[in-house]
Tab-separated table of C-alpha atoms and ligand atoms in Angstrom:
chain	number	residue	atom	x	y	z
A	13	UNK	CA	-45.227	78.394	-150.421
A	14	UNK	CA	-41.526	78.207	-149.750
A	15	UNK	CA	-38.621	79.137	-151.987
A	16	UNK	CA	-36.315	76.672	-153.662
A	17	UNK	CA	-32.770	77.442	-154.781
A	18	UNK	CA	-31.411	76.177	-158.097
A	19	UNK	CA	-27.648	75.941	-158.426
A	20	UNK	CA	-25.413	74.972	-161.341
A	21	UNK	CA	-21.626	75.015	-161.169
A	22	UNK	CA	-18.856	75.648	-163.660
A	23	UNK	CA	-15.604	74.319	-162.305
A	24	UNK	CA	-12.257	75.230	-163.832
A	25	UNK	CA	-9.681	72.533	-163.251
A	26	UNK	CA	-6.084	73.093	-164.336
A	27	UNK	CA	-4.665	69.957	-165.918
A	28	UNK	CA	-1.297	69.050	-164.397
A	29	UNK	CA	0.607	68.588	-167.649
A	30	UNK	CA	4.187	69.823	-167.732
A	31	UNK	CA	3.562	72.081	-170.716
A	32	UNK	CA	0.793	74.421	-171.826
A	33	UNK	CA	-2.223	73.497	-173.965
A	34	UNK	CA	-0.934	74.803	-177.289
A	35	UNK	CA	2.802	75.434	-176.833
A	36	UNK	CA	5.814	73.989	-175.048
A	37	UNK	CA	6.006	76.590	-172.248
A	38	UNK	CA	6.251	75.303	-168.682
A	39	UNK	CA	3.147	75.322	-166.469
A	40	UNK	CA	5.139	75.319	-163.191
A	41	UNK	CA	3.497	77.505	-160.550
A	42	UNK	CA	5.263	80.358	-158.797
A	43	UNK	CA	7.939	81.390	-161.312
A	44	UNK	CA	8.921	85.036	-161.866
A	45	UNK	CA	6.075	86.753	-163.762
A	46	UNK	CA	6.188	86.528	-167.551
A	47	UNK	CA	9.129	84.123	-167.717
A	48	UNK	CA	7.153	81.117	-168.994
A	49	UNK	CA	5.809	82.584	-172.190
A	50	UNK	CA	6.398	82.340	-175.931
A	51	UNK	CA	4.898	83.899	-179.074
A	52	UNK	CA	2.064	81.317	-179.097
A	53	UNK	CA	0.761	81.908	-175.582
A	54	UNK	CA	1.416	85.645	-175.859
A	55	UNK	CA	-0.815	85.744	-178.933
A	56	UNK	CA	1.830	87.088	-181.290
A	57	UNK	CA	1.028	86.757	-184.962
A	58	UNK	CA	2.623	84.178	-187.224
A	59	UNK	CA	2.818	81.332	-184.694
A	60	UNK	CA	0.526	78.320	-184.777
A	61	UNK	CA	-0.855	76.496	-181.740
A	62	UNK	CA	-0.047	72.787	-181.393
A	63	UNK	CA	-2.388	70.751	-179.194
A	64	UNK	CA	-0.933	69.026	-176.116
A	65	UNK	CA	-2.016	65.366	-176.295
A	66	UNK	CA	-1.539	64.801	-172.556
A	67	UNK	CA	-4.248	67.404	-171.880
A	68	UNK	CA	-6.581	65.545	-174.256
A	69	UNK	CA	-5.926	62.181	-172.592
A	70	UNK	CA	-6.494	63.564	-169.109
A	71	UNK	CA	-9.765	65.185	-170.175
A	72	UNK	CA	-10.909	61.886	-171.698
A	73	UNK	CA	-9.952	60.040	-168.501
A	74	UNK	CA	-12.008	62.501	-166.454
A	75	UNK	CA	-14.919	62.038	-168.854
A	76	UNK	CA	-14.759	58.256	-168.466
A	77	UNK	CA	-14.684	58.557	-164.675
A	78	UNK	CA	-17.987	60.482	-164.722
A	79	UNK	CA	-19.456	57.914	-167.146
A	80	UNK	CA	-19.828	60.516	-169.864
A	81	UNK	CA	-19.890	60.268	-173.643
A	82	UNK	CA	-16.495	60.879	-175.242
A	83	UNK	CA	-16.980	62.608	-178.574
A	84	UNK	CA	-14.542	61.024	-181.021
A	85	UNK	CA	-14.586	64.242	-182.984
A	86	UNK	CA	-14.654	67.566	-181.195
A	87	UNK	CA	-13.674	71.059	-182.180
A	88	UNK	CA	-11.888	74.098	-180.839
A	89	UNK	CA	-13.506	77.511	-181.006
A	90	UNK	CA	-12.457	81.052	-180.360
A	91	UNK	CA	-14.285	82.863	-177.595
A	92	UNK	CA	-13.700	86.517	-178.334
A	93	UNK	CA	-13.575	89.101	-175.582
A	94	UNK	CA	-11.285	91.810	-174.413
A	95	UNK	CA	-9.641	91.627	-171.041
A	96	UNK	CA	-6.146	92.704	-170.008
A	97	UNK	CA	-5.119	89.171	-168.992
A	98	UNK	CA	-5.982	87.806	-172.456
A	99	UNK	CA	-3.327	89.059	-174.860
A	100	UNK	CA	-4.809	87.400	-177.960
A	101	UNK	CA	-8.230	88.951	-177.470
A	102	UNK	CA	-9.720	85.451	-177.622
A	103	UNK	CA	-9.540	82.245	-175.676
A	104	UNK	CA	-9.236	78.878	-177.400
A	105	UNK	CA	-12.009	76.716	-175.976
A	106	UNK	CA	-14.721	74.339	-177.138
A	107	UNK	CA	-18.296	75.433	-177.621
A	108	UNK	CA	-20.750	73.528	-179.842
A	109	UNK	CA	-18.727	70.297	-179.964
A	110	UNK	CA	-16.931	69.583	-176.682
A	111	UNK	CA	-14.735	66.538	-176.044
A	112	UNK	CA	-16.920	65.230	-173.175
A	113	UNK	CA	-20.710	65.372	-172.710
A	114	UNK	CA	-23.510	63.897	-170.556
A	115	UNK	CA	-21.839	62.549	-167.444
A	116	UNK	CA	-22.788	62.555	-163.787
A	117	UNK	CA	-21.445	62.443	-160.254
A	118	UNK	CA	-23.252	60.979	-157.234
A	119	UNK	CA	-23.166	62.956	-154.008
A	120	UNK	CA	-24.396	62.174	-150.499
A	121	UNK	CA	-25.839	64.895	-148.252
A	122	UNK	CA	-27.351	64.107	-144.845
A	123	UNK	CA	-27.331	60.410	-145.695
A	124	UNK	CA	-29.288	60.935	-148.932
A	125	UNK	CA	-27.722	59.986	-152.268
A	126	UNK	CA	-28.295	62.275	-155.210
A	127	UNK	CA	-27.124	62.225	-158.810
A	128	UNK	CA	-25.829	65.503	-160.266
A	129	UNK	CA	-25.760	65.705	-164.051
A	130	UNK	CA	-22.631	66.973	-165.786
A	131	UNK	CA	-23.518	68.660	-169.044
A	132	UNK	CA	-20.076	68.804	-170.584
A	133	UNK	CA	-16.341	69.094	-170.083
A	134	UNK	CA	-14.553	71.250	-172.547
A	135	UNK	CA	-10.851	71.581	-172.936
A	136	UNK	CA	-9.585	75.154	-173.058
A	137	UNK	CA	-6.664	77.382	-172.169
A	138	UNK	CA	-6.362	79.459	-169.028
A	139	UNK	CA	-5.987	83.229	-169.171
A	140	UNK	CA	-3.196	85.227	-167.529
A	141	UNK	CA	-3.498	86.692	-164.090
A	142	UNK	CA	-4.051	90.283	-163.022
A	143	UNK	CA	-2.141	91.331	-159.927
A	144	UNK	CA	-3.373	94.191	-157.765
A	145	UNK	CA	-1.927	93.366	-154.378
A	146	UNK	CA	0.703	95.728	-153.057
A	147	UNK	CA	0.352	97.970	-156.096
A	148	UNK	CA	-1.206	101.389	-155.860
A	149	UNK	CA	-3.507	102.543	-158.621
A	150	UNK	CA	-2.120	100.103	-161.164
A	151	UNK	CA	-2.520	96.440	-162.027
A	152	UNK	CA	0.200	94.221	-163.384
A	153	UNK	CA	-0.357	91.211	-165.607
A	154	UNK	CA	1.449	87.878	-165.267
A	155	UNK	CA	1.032	85.801	-168.405
A	156	UNK	CA	2.734	82.649	-167.093
A	157	UNK	CA	-0.734	81.132	-166.577
A	158	UNK	CA	-1.847	82.104	-170.050
A	159	UNK	CA	-2.309	78.912	-172.068
A	160	UNK	CA	-2.243	76.455	-169.159
A	161	UNK	CA	-4.646	73.623	-170.097
A	162	UNK	CA	-7.945	73.790	-168.302
A	163	UNK	CA	-11.003	71.583	-168.101
A	164	UNK	CA	-14.230	73.494	-167.711
A	165	UNK	CA	-16.626	71.067	-166.044
A	166	UNK	CA	-20.212	72.313	-166.347
A	167	UNK	CA	-22.942	70.776	-164.203
A	168	UNK	CA	-26.676	70.693	-164.761
A	169	UNK	CA	-28.637	73.043	-162.448
A	170	UNK	CA	-29.311	70.029	-160.208
A	171	UNK	CA	-28.254	71.319	-156.811
A	172	UNK	CA	-30.808	72.772	-154.384
A	173	UNK	CA	-28.634	74.045	-151.534
A	174	UNK	CA	-25.157	75.330	-150.759
A	175	UNK	CA	-24.500	72.041	-148.937
A	176	UNK	CA	-25.253	70.061	-152.089
A	177	UNK	CA	-23.013	72.358	-154.121
A	178	UNK	CA	-20.148	71.900	-151.666
A	179	UNK	CA	-20.660	68.116	-151.582
A	180	UNK	CA	-20.487	68.039	-155.387
A	181	UNK	CA	-17.346	70.168	-155.457
A	182	UNK	CA	-15.602	68.080	-152.823
A	183	UNK	CA	-16.460	64.926	-154.722
A	184	UNK	CA	-15.147	66.409	-157.960
A	185	UNK	CA	-12.022	67.709	-156.241
A	186	UNK	CA	-11.312	64.258	-154.807
A	187	UNK	CA	-11.988	62.617	-158.173
A	188	UNK	CA	-9.550	64.709	-160.234
A	189	UNK	CA	-6.847	64.150	-157.637
A	190	UNK	CA	-7.452	60.387	-157.607
A	191	UNK	CA	-7.298	60.348	-161.388
A	192	UNK	CA	-4.028	62.258	-161.241
A	193	UNK	CA	-5.275	64.750	-163.840
A	194	UNK	CA	-4.924	67.837	-161.625
A	195	UNK	CA	-3.189	68.772	-158.380
A	196	UNK	CA	-6.338	70.840	-157.734
A	197	UNK	CA	-4.613	73.097	-155.198
A	198	UNK	CA	-7.298	75.691	-154.559
A	199	UNK	CA	-4.875	78.206	-153.091
A	200	UNK	CA	-2.903	78.124	-156.324
A	201	UNK	CA	-6.063	78.597	-158.372
A	202	UNK	CA	-5.859	75.110	-159.861
A	203	UNK	CA	-9.479	74.339	-158.916
A	204	UNK	CA	-11.888	77.303	-159.129
A	205	UNK	CA	-15.603	77.545	-159.404
A	206	UNK	CA	-18.318	79.852	-160.731
A	207	UNK	CA	-21.806	79.282	-159.337
A	208	UNK	CA	-25.075	80.081	-161.106
A	209	UNK	CA	-27.743	80.693	-158.502
A	210	UNK	CA	-31.462	81.403	-158.831
A	211	UNK	CA	-34.546	80.943	-156.680
A	212	UNK	CA	-38.119	80.020	-157.560
A	213	UNK	CA	-41.287	78.547	-156.060
A	214	UNK	CA	-41.258	74.754	-156.548
A	215	UNK	CA	-43.385	73.791	-159.546
A	216	UNK	CA	-42.862	77.125	-161.338
A	217	UNK	CA	-40.176	77.896	-163.980
A	218	UNK	CA	-36.631	78.608	-162.780
A	219	UNK	CA	-35.907	82.205	-161.773
A	220	UNK	CA	-33.367	84.590	-163.303
A	221	UNK	CA	-29.892	83.580	-162.261
A	222	UNK	CA	-26.887	85.480	-161.075
A	223	UNK	CA	-23.369	84.161	-161.542
A	224	UNK	CA	-20.899	84.194	-158.651
A	225	UNK	CA	-17.371	84.339	-160.050
A	226	UNK	CA	-14.087	82.805	-158.961
A	227	UNK	CA	-14.893	81.058	-155.717
A	228	UNK	CA	-11.797	79.282	-154.490
A	229	UNK	CA	-12.420	77.737	-151.074
A	230	UNK	CA	-15.146	75.355	-149.940
A	231	UNK	CA	-15.978	77.657	-147.044
A	232	UNK	CA	-16.372	80.764	-149.228
A	233	UNK	CA	-18.411	78.809	-151.763
A	234	UNK	CA	-20.926	77.856	-149.089
A	235	UNK	CA	-21.014	81.391	-147.687
A	236	UNK	CA	-21.361	82.982	-151.107
A	237	UNK	CA	-24.185	80.700	-152.263
A	238	UNK	CA	-26.102	81.032	-148.984
A	239	UNK	CA	-25.726	84.800	-149.162
A	240	UNK	CA	-26.911	84.894	-152.773
A	241	UNK	CA	-29.980	82.715	-152.117
A	242	UNK	CA	-30.918	84.954	-149.224
A	243	UNK	CA	-30.326	88.142	-151.234
A	244	UNK	CA	-32.547	86.999	-154.109
A	245	UNK	CA	-35.412	85.868	-151.859
A	246	UNK	CA	-35.386	89.193	-149.983
A	247	UNK	CA	-35.200	91.145	-153.223
A	248	UNK	CA	-38.223	89.357	-154.708
A	249	UNK	CA	-40.240	89.511	-151.499
A	250	UNK	CA	-39.592	93.260	-151.380
A	251	UNK	CA	-41.127	93.539	-154.859
A	252	UNK	CA	-37.832	93.714	-156.777
A	253	UNK	CA	-36.525	91.598	-159.644
A	254	UNK	CA	-33.343	89.582	-159.936
A	255	UNK	CA	-31.281	90.741	-162.906
A	256	UNK	CA	-28.954	88.491	-164.843
A	257	UNK	CA	-25.470	89.578	-163.880
A	258	UNK	CA	-22.062	88.493	-162.717
A	259	UNK	CA	-21.282	89.087	-159.054
A	260	UNK	CA	-18.102	88.873	-157.007
A	261	UNK	CA	-18.164	87.557	-153.457
A	262	UNK	CA	-16.188	89.609	-150.965
A	263	UNK	CA	-15.246	87.009	-148.379
A	264	UNK	CA	-13.975	89.524	-145.807
A	265	UNK	CA	-17.256	91.479	-145.842
A	266	UNK	CA	-19.370	88.348	-146.405
A	267	UNK	CA	-21.369	89.982	-149.231
A	268	UNK	CA	-21.493	89.777	-153.019
A	269	UNK	CA	-21.339	92.788	-155.315
A	270	UNK	CA	-22.420	93.276	-158.891
A	271	UNK	CA	-19.460	93.148	-161.267
A	272	UNK	CA	-21.026	93.370	-164.704
A	273	UNK	CA	-24.087	92.350	-166.695
A	274	UNK	CA	-23.886	88.704	-167.679
A	275	UNK	CA	-22.914	88.097	-171.285
A	276	UNK	CA	-24.927	85.739	-173.434
A	277	UNK	CA	-23.045	83.255	-175.610
A	278	UNK	CA	-23.652	85.369	-178.735
A	279	UNK	CA	-21.817	88.275	-177.102
A	280	UNK	CA	-18.603	86.286	-177.408
A	281	UNK	CA	-18.912	85.749	-181.167
A	282	UNK	CA	-17.688	82.175	-181.007
A	283	UNK	CA	-16.303	80.803	-184.234
A	284	UNK	CA	-14.231	77.694	-185.094
A	285	UNK	CA	-10.521	78.103	-184.345
A	286	UNK	CA	-8.984	78.328	-187.833
A	287	UNK	CA	-5.467	77.342	-186.719
A	288	UNK	CA	-6.401	73.959	-185.237
A	289	UNK	CA	-7.906	70.995	-187.084
A	290	UNK	CA	-10.865	69.173	-185.534
A	291	UNK	CA	-9.760	67.007	-182.613
A	292	UNK	CA	-10.130	63.329	-183.477
A	293	UNK	CA	-9.583	60.452	-181.108
A	294	UNK	CA	-10.169	56.783	-181.928
A	295	UNK	CA	-12.378	54.398	-179.991
A	296	UNK	CA	-9.272	52.262	-179.393
A	297	UNK	CA	-7.467	55.154	-177.741
A	298	UNK	CA	-10.478	55.772	-175.511
A	299	UNK	CA	-10.496	52.091	-174.526
A	300	UNK	CA	-6.777	52.210	-173.745
A	301	UNK	CA	-7.359	55.165	-171.441
A	302	UNK	CA	-10.299	53.374	-169.807
A	303	UNK	CA	-8.189	50.246	-169.233
A	304	UNK	CA	-5.558	52.310	-167.396
A	305	UNK	CA	-8.087	54.081	-165.152
A	306	UNK	CA	-7.059	53.951	-161.466
A	307	UNK	CA	-9.434	52.846	-158.695
A	308	UNK	CA	-11.998	55.598	-158.106
A	309	UNK	CA	-13.030	56.937	-154.688
A	310	UNK	CA	-16.484	55.298	-154.670
A	311	UNK	CA	-15.031	51.870	-155.512
A	312	UNK	CA	-12.312	52.335	-152.920
A	313	UNK	CA	-14.852	53.204	-150.190
A	314	UNK	CA	-16.927	50.129	-151.025
A	315	UNK	CA	-13.830	47.913	-150.988
A	316	UNK	CA	-12.689	49.270	-147.612
A	317	UNK	CA	-16.081	48.457	-146.107
A	318	UNK	CA	-16.183	44.993	-147.596
A	319	UNK	CA	-12.585	43.844	-147.429
A	320	UNK	CA	-11.680	45.290	-144.034
A	321	UNK	CA	-15.092	45.477	-142.364
A	322	UNK	CA	-14.808	49.243	-141.818
A	323	UNK	CA	-17.812	51.417	-141.024
A	324	UNK	CA	-19.046	53.669	-143.830
A	325	UNK	CA	-17.709	56.619	-141.857
A	326	UNK	CA	-14.180	55.199	-141.468
A	327	UNK	CA	-14.126	54.072	-145.093
A	328	UNK	CA	-15.029	57.608	-146.139
A	329	UNK	CA	-12.380	59.242	-143.948
A	330	UNK	CA	-9.634	56.863	-145.104
A	331	UNK	CA	-10.435	57.277	-148.795
A	332	UNK	CA	-10.160	61.069	-148.783
A	333	UNK	CA	-6.949	60.871	-150.768
A	334	UNK	CA	-5.037	58.183	-152.618
A	335	UNK	CA	-2.044	58.777	-150.311
A	336	UNK	CA	-4.131	58.248	-147.176
A	337	UNK	CA	-5.713	55.097	-148.610
A	338	UNK	CA	-2.253	53.771	-149.524
A	339	UNK	CA	-1.007	54.529	-146.007
A	340	UNK	CA	-3.947	52.618	-144.540
A	341	UNK	CA	-3.297	49.577	-146.713
A	342	UNK	CA	0.405	49.625	-145.827
A	343	UNK	CA	-0.604	49.818	-142.158
A	344	UNK	CA	-2.899	46.802	-142.490
A	345	UNK	CA	-0.026	44.949	-144.147
A	346	UNK	CA	2.123	45.779	-141.098
A	347	UNK	CA	-0.537	45.074	-138.458
A	348	UNK	CA	-3.276	42.622	-139.281
A	349	UNK	CA	-6.211	44.086	-137.304
A	350	UNK	CA	-7.895	46.458	-139.809
A	351	UNK	CA	-10.325	47.997	-137.327
A	352	UNK	CA	-7.554	48.835	-134.887
A	353	UNK	CA	-5.547	50.228	-137.828
A	354	UNK	CA	-8.474	52.373	-139.008
A	355	UNK	CA	-9.123	53.689	-135.536
A	356	UNK	CA	-5.507	54.597	-134.801
A	357	UNK	CA	-4.935	56.128	-138.201
A	358	UNK	CA	-8.190	58.110	-138.480
A	359	UNK	CA	-8.527	59.241	-134.870
A	360	UNK	CA	-5.031	59.315	-133.436
A	361	UNK	CA	-2.405	59.868	-136.128
A	362	UNK	CA	-4.494	62.136	-138.382
A	363	UNK	CA	-5.561	64.185	-135.361
A	364	UNK	CA	-1.933	64.755	-134.394
A	365	UNK	CA	-0.893	65.568	-137.978
A	366	UNK	CA	-3.788	68.010	-138.238
A	367	UNK	CA	-2.627	69.874	-135.156
A	368	UNK	CA	0.789	70.239	-136.772
A	369	UNK	CA	-0.782	71.266	-140.067
A	370	UNK	CA	0.877	68.401	-141.915
A	371	UNK	CA	-0.388	65.882	-144.420
A	372	UNK	CA	-0.146	62.105	-144.278
A	373	UNK	CA	2.573	62.276	-146.943
A	374	UNK	CA	4.729	64.215	-144.474
A	375	UNK	CA	3.978	61.962	-141.499
A	376	UNK	CA	7.028	61.459	-139.260
A	377	UNK	CA	5.526	58.057	-138.380
A	378	UNK	CA	5.571	55.553	-141.240
A	379	UNK	CA	2.865	52.919	-141.671
A	380	UNK	CA	5.395	50.269	-140.586
A	381	UNK	CA	6.288	52.248	-137.444
A	382	UNK	CA	2.626	52.746	-136.503
A	383	UNK	CA	2.013	49.045	-137.169
A	384	UNK	CA	4.829	48.170	-134.737
A	385	UNK	CA	3.173	50.348	-132.074
A	386	UNK	CA	-0.153	48.555	-132.589
A	387	UNK	CA	1.681	45.217	-132.230
A	388	UNK	CA	2.818	46.323	-128.775
A	389	UNK	CA	-0.823	46.894	-127.771
A	390	UNK	CA	-1.853	43.542	-129.201
A	391	UNK	CA	0.898	41.591	-127.389
A	392	UNK	CA	0.162	43.309	-124.058
A	393	UNK	CA	3.472	45.211	-123.809
A	394	UNK	CA	1.616	48.494	-123.327
A	395	UNK	CA	-2.005	49.512	-122.816
A	396	UNK	CA	-3.953	51.497	-125.378
A	397	UNK	CA	-3.767	54.485	-123.067
A	398	UNK	CA	0.032	54.398	-122.795
A	399	UNK	CA	0.195	53.831	-126.558
A	400	UNK	CA	-1.294	57.294	-127.090
A	401	UNK	CA	1.601	58.832	-125.151
A	402	UNK	CA	4.052	56.717	-127.142
A	403	UNK	CA	2.471	57.929	-130.389
A	404	UNK	CA	2.842	61.549	-129.218
A	405	UNK	CA	6.539	60.892	-128.712
A	406	UNK	CA	6.844	59.109	-132.072
A	407	UNK	CA	5.284	62.075	-133.902
A	408	UNK	CA	7.559	64.420	-132.002
A	409	UNK	CA	10.862	62.538	-132.377
A	410	UNK	CA	10.383	60.109	-135.246
A	411	UNK	CA	11.729	57.337	-132.954
A	412	UNK	CA	10.326	53.801	-133.001
A	413	UNK	CA	7.685	52.632	-130.526
A	414	UNK	CA	10.046	50.063	-128.993
A	415	UNK	CA	12.804	52.617	-128.456
A	416	UNK	CA	10.393	54.977	-126.686
A	417	UNK	CA	8.812	52.225	-124.555
A	418	UNK	CA	12.281	51.045	-123.530
A	419	UNK	CA	13.762	54.491	-122.867
A	420	UNK	CA	10.804	55.656	-120.782
A	421	UNK	CA	10.216	52.372	-118.959
A	422	UNK	CA	6.631	52.161	-120.157
A	423	UNK	CA	6.397	48.401	-120.396
A	424	UNK	CA	3.092	47.186	-119.067
A	425	UNK	CA	3.265	45.330	-115.773
A	426	UNK	CA	1.863	41.843	-116.405
A	427	UNK	CA	3.628	40.209	-113.501
A	428	UNK	CA	0.787	39.026	-111.245
A	429	UNK	CA	2.840	39.195	-108.022
A	430	UNK	CA	3.622	42.864	-108.679
A	431	UNK	CA	-0.009	43.562	-109.500
A	432	UNK	CA	-1.233	41.699	-106.432
A	433	UNK	CA	1.069	43.819	-104.287
A	434	UNK	CA	-0.367	47.027	-105.757
A	435	UNK	CA	-3.925	45.796	-105.277
A	436	UNK	CA	-3.281	44.840	-101.659
A	437	UNK	CA	-1.872	48.274	-100.957
A	438	UNK	CA	-4.919	49.983	-102.493
A	439	UNK	CA	-7.335	47.782	-100.531
A	440	UNK	CA	-5.432	48.437	-97.305
A	441	UNK	CA	-5.614	52.189	-97.942
A	442	UNK	CA	-9.406	52.122	-98.494
A	443	UNK	CA	-10.983	49.890	-95.822
A	444	UNK	CA	-14.330	51.742	-95.874
A	445	UNK	CA	-14.743	51.309	-99.630
A	446	UNK	CA	-13.790	47.642	-99.339
A	447	UNK	CA	-16.480	47.127	-96.697
A	448	UNK	CA	-19.025	49.007	-98.835
A	449	UNK	CA	-18.195	46.873	-101.890
A	450	UNK	CA	-18.578	43.708	-99.854
A	451	UNK	CA	-21.882	45.129	-98.613
A	452	UNK	CA	-23.140	45.176	-102.204
A	453	UNK	CA	-21.911	48.498	-103.634
A	454	UNK	CA	-20.734	46.885	-106.900
A	455	UNK	CA	-20.091	50.226	-108.583
A	456	UNK	CA	-17.019	50.774	-106.382
A	457	UNK	CA	-15.168	48.194	-108.479
A	458	UNK	CA	-14.303	50.843	-111.035
A	459	UNK	CA	-12.911	53.023	-108.259
A	460	UNK	CA	-10.500	50.262	-107.201
A	461	UNK	CA	-9.404	49.649	-110.791
A	462	UNK	CA	-8.717	53.373	-111.158
A	463	UNK	CA	-6.657	53.463	-107.963
A	464	UNK	CA	-4.534	50.461	-109.003
A	465	UNK	CA	-3.949	51.898	-112.491
A	466	UNK	CA	-2.966	55.200	-110.923
A	467	UNK	CA	-0.568	53.452	-108.526
A	468	UNK	CA	1.074	51.737	-111.517
A	469	UNK	CA	1.172	55.036	-113.436
A	470	UNK	CA	-0.989	53.444	-116.127
A	471	UNK	CA	1.375	50.551	-116.690
A	472	UNK	CA	-0.553	47.709	-115.079
A	473	UNK	CA	-2.139	45.299	-117.513
A	474	UNK	CA	-5.834	46.279	-117.201
A	475	UNK	CA	-7.227	42.807	-117.908
A	476	UNK	CA	-5.020	41.291	-115.224
A	477	UNK	CA	-5.916	44.053	-112.751
A	478	UNK	CA	-9.617	43.322	-113.269
A	479	UNK	CA	-9.164	39.621	-112.799
A	480	UNK	CA	-6.906	39.764	-109.706
A	481	UNK	CA	-8.853	42.593	-108.089
A	482	UNK	CA	-12.075	40.588	-108.171
A	483	UNK	CA	-10.345	37.572	-106.651
A	484	UNK	CA	-8.587	39.520	-103.898
A	485	UNK	CA	-11.686	41.557	-102.974
A	486	UNK	CA	-13.669	38.366	-102.542
A	487	UNK	CA	-10.967	36.523	-100.628
A	488	UNK	CA	-9.732	38.978	-98.086
B	517	ZN	ZN1	4.011	79.471	-174.751
């Protein structure tokens, strides 16, 4: 009997509010260490936390987007533990009564849809950050991050492979960005994940799980989970036992290492936060937040397929971010052929931006400018092939399509006398091929087309070349 992996994920998503969860300190990333702190987020006595309502609203919005229950009364708790990056000695979080419970997210892996349960989202504060890099034998602590509002999004153990886990994370990452609740920049630690992994024989109870901490790139997450599944199977098959523990994945060595025994909830001695009243939100407020919910990725994909006749693949590519989707719709407004727009945006422009390492938001070619280029294909001024060269130049210089076509003399030749002259020259240069074609070697037609296009340096109108070539071959 084969092994089956069981994976549950805890994702920490920093909410993009301007100020921290319980004080007015700035959450801006990258400031000098320990400059964005106050007595509240430093855990000094005599100061009371005040809850940031923006963080509450954004957590509720996220809960609504995963079709979860919003608890109109929830509670903050203290999770007590000692760690150098936690000056208070406890973290304010939610434990028995979280703000959001019982949601789900649908993923698609290898063409199969699957629903992943989301147990809960609790609102909490981030801890500070330990810094080891470039320091010998010591660690420094930056408390700027301490108190930044965080959603902990806890899934059910519903995933069965690293691919499913990554699909879920990508979907969640896209969702929080669409909702505008988090910038979710993984390199800045704004979207981080812990994975609980176990293996068992299907039909038997779940195995003992190990927790992989602080995974912060989709690639490492896949590597780490695959490694862990493999490690546990080998361990059990060699007669060993998996122990419950927390492990750290070393991405450079490609292995995970034991960090500490895994704590149980009672180890943290949770108790209600005495300095904050229960969090109450009215049903009306929840409805107001629901009414203002933006279009979600799944709805956007479906609309792109239906409204513009895009393939599922193109619809998926073009709905990867709100900015890309907006660009596409602006492009369709500028050039009315949605399939041509999708093709040129997804395959040509994005490919070129990728090579330059830039995002659609930094595109040197606006949707209007790309639309104008596509108009020049549609009206026969240039061929699709030449248009690719023009787009290269547009990305490079930021100039308009018309300016580049004009300056480089790229206008398509649609003058039939000029094309006839080129065709006659090609036929005169290849008498043997002409005789062979007339003798029934139909396949040579493509050869003649190629020669004429080459003679025109790609500028001859291909439809006209086809038409005139057939007539002249027959006649002469
Ligand atoms: Zn503060």
